[in-house]
Coordinates of C-alpha atoms in Angstrom, one line a residue:
M1162 CA 88.1 83.6 65.9
R1163 CA 84.0 84.8 65.9
T1164 CA 83.8 87.0 68.1
L1165 CA 79.5 87.8 68.8
I1166 CA 79.0 91.2 70.6
R1167 CA 75.4 91.9 72.7
F1168 CA 74.1 95.6 72.2
S1169 CA 70.5 97.1 73.5
L1170 CA 67.9 98.5 70.6
A1171 CA 68.4 102.3 70.4
V1172 CA 65.8 104.2 69.1
F1173 CA 67.2 106.3 65.9
L1174 CA 65.8 109.6 65.2
F1175 CA 65.8 111.3 61.0
D1176 CA 68.2 114.2 60.9
S1177 CA 67.5 117.0 57.9
F1178 CA 69.3 115.1 55.5
N1179 CA 68.1 111.6 56.3
C1180 CA 63.9 113.0 55.5
A1181 CA 66.3 114.9 51.6
I1182 CA 67.3 111.0 50.9
L1183 CA 63.2 110.2 51.1
Q1184 CA 62.0 113.1 49.9
H1185 CA 64.6 113.2 46.7
A1186 CA 65.6 108.9 46.4
Q1187 CA 64.6 108.2 42.7
T1188 CA 62.9 105.3 41.0
R1189 CA 64.8 101.6 42.9
P1190 CA 66.0 99.3 40.5
D1191 CA 64.8 95.6 40.7
R1192 CA 68.4 95.1 42.2
F1193 CA 71.4 97.2 43.1
D1194 CA 74.4 96.3 44.7
W1195 CA 77.7 98.1 45.2
R1196 CA 80.6 95.2 44.5
D1197 CA 79.9 96.1 40.9
Y1198 CA 80.9 99.0 40.9
G1199 CA 84.5 98.1 43.1
V1200 CA 83.6 100.1 46.2
I1201 CA 83.8 96.4 48.7
T1202 CA 87.0 96.1 49.9
P1203 CA 87.7 92.0 49.9
V1204 CA 85.9 90.1 53.1
S1205 CA 88.6 90.5 55.8
D1206 CA 87.5 87.3 58.9
Q1207 CA 87.7 89.3 62.2
G1208 CA 91.1 87.7 63.3
M1209 CA 92.6 88.4 66.6
I1210 CA 90.7 92.0 66.3
G1211 CA 87.5 89.9 66.9
D1212 CA 84.8 93.0 67.8
P1213 CA 82.7 93.1 63.7
V1214 CA 82.4 96.2 64.8
D1215 CA 85.7 97.0 63.8
F1216 CA 85.1 95.6 60.7
V1217 CA 81.7 98.3 59.7
I1218 CA 83.0 101.2 60.9
A1219 CA 86.3 100.2 58.6
E1220 CA 84.0 99.6 55.9
G1221 CA 81.8 101.9 55.7
I1222 CA 84.0 104.0 55.2
E1223 CA 85.9 102.5 53.0
S1224 CA 83.0 101.9 50.0
L1225 CA 81.6 106.1 51.2
F1226 CA 85.7 106.9 50.6
A1227 CA 85.0 105.3 47.0
I1228 CA 81.9 106.5 46.2
Q1229 CA 82.2 109.5 46.7
T1230 CA 85.5 109.9 45.4
K1231 CA 84.9 107.9 42.1
T1232 CA 88.6 105.7 43.0
K1233 CA 88.4 101.8 43.8
A1234 CA 87.9 100.9 47.0
I1235 CA 90.7 100.7 49.7
P1236 CA 91.6 98.6 52.6
L1237 CA 91.1 101.1 55.9
S1238 CA 92.9 100.1 59.2
K1239 CA 90.6 98.3 61.1
Q1240 CA 93.3 97.4 63.5
E1241 CA 92.8 101.7 63.6
V1242 CA 89.0 101.5 64.4
A1243 CA 89.9 98.4 67.6
D1244 CA 93.0 100.7 69.5
C1245 CA 91.1 103.5 69.3
C1246 CA 86.8 103.2 69.4
D1247 CA 87.0 100.5 72.1
D1248 CA 87.0 100.5 75.4
P1249 CA 89.8 98.0 76.2
S1250 CA 89.0 96.2 78.9
T1251 CA 85.5 95.4 77.2
H1252 CA 86.4 95.7 73.9
Q1253 CA 83.0 97.5 73.3
P1254 CA 82.2 100.4 71.4
L1255 CA 83.1 103.6 73.0
Y1256 CA 81.1 105.9 70.4
K1257 CA 77.9 105.5 68.8
G1258 CA 78.3 104.7 65.3
F1259 CA 80.7 106.3 63.1
D1260 CA 81.8 109.6 64.8
C1261 CA 84.9 107.7 66.9
I1262 CA 85.7 108.3 63.1
V1263 CA 85.1 112.0 63.2
A1264 CA 86.8 112.5 66.2
L1265 CA 89.8 110.7 65.2
G1266 CA 89.7 113.0 61.7
G1267 CA 89.6 110.4 59.7
L1268 CA 90.7 106.5 59.7
C1269 CA 94.1 105.4 57.7
V1270 CA 95.3 103.2 55.0
D1271 CA 95.2 99.4 56.8
Y1272 CA 99.3 99.5 55.7
S1273 CA 100.2 102.7 56.9
Y1274 CA 99.5 102.4 60.0
K1275 CA 101.6 101.3 63.3
N1276 CA 99.6 98.5 65.4
G1277 CA 101.2 96.2 68.0
T1278 CA 100.9 98.0 71.3
G1279 CA 97.2 97.9 71.6
T1280 CA 96.8 101.0 72.0
C1281 CA 95.6 104.5 70.2
N1282 CA 97.6 105.3 67.0
N1283 CA 96.7 107.1 65.4
G1284 CA 99.5 109.7 64.7
S1285 CA 101.8 106.8 63.1
C1286 CA 100.0 108.1 60.0
T1287 CA 97.8 110.0 58.4
P1288 CA 93.9 109.7 57.5
V1289 CA 92.7 109.1 54.2
G1290 CA 88.8 108.4 54.8
K1291 CA 87.4 111.5 56.7
I1292 CA 83.4 111.6 57.5
T1293 CA 81.3 114.2 59.6
G1294 CA 79.2 112.2 61.3
T1295 CA 76.4 109.3 61.5
G1296 CA 73.1 108.9 59.8
Y1297 CA 70.6 106.9 62.0
I1298 CA 67.8 104.6 59.9
P1299 CA 64.9 104.4 61.9
A1300 CA 63.9 100.3 63.8
G1301 CA 61.9 98.8 61.4
R1302 CA 62.5 101.1 58.5
E1303 CA 63.3 98.6 55.1
D1304 CA 61.9 100.6 52.9
F1305 CA 64.2 103.0 54.3
M1306 CA 68.0 101.4 53.9
L1307 CA 66.8 100.8 50.7
K1308 CA 66.7 104.2 49.3
V1309 CA 69.8 104.7 51.8
I1310 CA 71.9 101.6 50.5
H1311 CA 71.6 103.5 46.8
L1312 CA 73.9 106.2 48.7
T1313 CA 77.3 103.7 50.3
P1314 CA 76.3 100.5 52.2
I1315 CA 74.7 99.6 54.9
A1316 CA 75.8 98.8 58.3
V1317 CA 74.0 96.9 60.8
F1318 CA 73.4 94.8 64.1
I1319 CA 71.6 91.1 63.9
D1320 CA 71.0 88.4 65.8
A1321 CA 74.0 85.8 64.9
G1322 CA 73.7 83.4 67.6
Q1323 CA 71.6 80.8 65.8
S1324 CA 73.1 77.6 64.7
S1325 CA 71.7 78.3 61.0
F1326 CA 72.9 81.4 60.9
E1327 CA 76.8 80.8 61.8
M1328 CA 75.8 77.0 59.7
Y1329 CA 75.4 79.1 56.2
T1330 CA 76.5 78.5 53.1
S1331 CA 73.9 79.4 50.3
G1332 CA 70.6 80.7 49.4
I1333 CA 68.8 83.3 51.1
Y1334 CA 68.3 83.3 54.6
S1335 CA 64.7 82.8 56.9
D1336 CA 65.2 81.2 60.4
P1337 CA 62.3 82.6 62.5
S1338 CA 64.0 82.0 65.8
C1339 CA 66.1 84.3 64.9
S1340 CA 65.6 87.5 67.7
S1341 CA 65.0 91.0 66.2
T1342 CA 65.9 92.6 69.7
Q1343 CA 69.1 90.3 71.0
L1344 CA 71.4 91.6 68.8
D1345 CA 75.1 89.8 68.9
H1346 CA 77.1 90.6 65.4
A1347 CA 77.3 93.6 63.6
V1348 CA 77.7 93.2 59.2
Q1349 CA 77.6 95.8 55.7
I1350 CA 74.8 95.2 53.7
V1351 CA 76.0 96.4 49.8
G1352 CA 73.2 95.1 49.0
Y1353 CA 69.7 94.5 47.9
G1354 CA 67.9 91.9 45.0
T1355 CA 65.0 89.3 44.3
E1356 CA 65.2 85.8 43.1
A1357 CA 62.5 82.9 42.7
G1358 CA 59.7 86.5 44.2
V1359 CA 61.8 86.0 47.2
D1360 CA 62.9 89.9 47.9
Y1361 CA 67.6 89.6 50.2
W1362 CA 69.4 91.9 51.6
T1363 CA 73.2 90.9 50.1
V1364 CA 75.2 91.1 53.5
K1365 CA 79.0 91.3 53.6
N1366 CA 80.5 89.2 57.6
S1367 CA 84.1 89.4 58.9
W1368 CA 84.2 85.6 59.2
G1369 CA 86.5 85.2 55.9
P1370 CA 85.7 84.1 52.1
T1371 CA 84.6 80.3 52.9
W1372 CA 82.3 81.4 54.7
G1373 CA 78.5 81.5 53.6
E1374 CA 78.4 82.8 49.4
Q1375 CA 82.3 84.3 49.3
G1376 CA 82.0 85.5 52.8
Y1377 CA 78.8 87.0 51.9
M1378 CA 74.8 85.6 52.5
R1379 CA 71.2 86.6 51.7
I1380 CA 68.8 86.9 53.3
V1381 CA 65.6 87.7 53.9
R1382 CA 64.5 91.3 52.8
G1383 CA 61.1 92.9 54.2
K1384 CA 60.5 90.8 57.6
N1385 CA 63.2 92.2 60.1
M1386 CA 64.9 89.0 59.2
C1387 CA 67.5 88.7 62.9
G1388 CA 67.0 92.1 63.2
I1389 CA 68.5 93.5 60.5
A1390 CA 66.5 96.3 60.4
S1391 CA 66.1 97.4 64.3
M1392 CA 69.5 98.8 64.5
A1393 CA 70.9 100.3 61.1
F1394 CA 73.7 103.3 59.8
Y1395 CA 75.8 104.5 58.0
P1396 CA 78.6 106.9 57.2
L1397 CA 77.7 111.0 56.4
N1398 CA 80.2 113.3 54.7
K1399 CA 78.4 116.5 53.7

């Protein structure tokens, strides 16, 4: 089940933590991929949950928790995000970025969350993945994204409405028909690289491992392709 979402473009501002990244970032390598460090969980299929935002929220916290604790990533509850952070009538997020998880006090391990009622039941489990806020990347700043990605994977909204996107199987994706403002899907950026002189982002989708490159896509970097840099954010745990 591939449910798309519709968002209007927002303006994001730097915070002091963001500025520190820009000032102190080290020289970056030509290629970087968080999958090499064991902090990315297996590709999911949206299935009955449907909302891709629920997946990128949980995945962002999974990765940051693993990075900061120097452990292998464990799946956190996407259902808990759906039950506790979405409007039950529209299934759209009630909070900006990762702020819902801050309000909940953290996110539980996937198997420990007792679901099935369709209502928030976060008291049924002990939260593991805890964060303190959301970092926002100013629209269009892929140079900034290159610095943040070395700290944690990045959640982004993109235009996935093109048939070329849905039918993607491999290679570096680029489609001039993609919009940079009509954003209807959410994915997680886990790395970047260059192939045959073409720069790309490595993106984890939530359409199952049979889509794309085993559930992933490489998409052109540096051109705000499909709005990948129009609405990007990441979890903070200061």
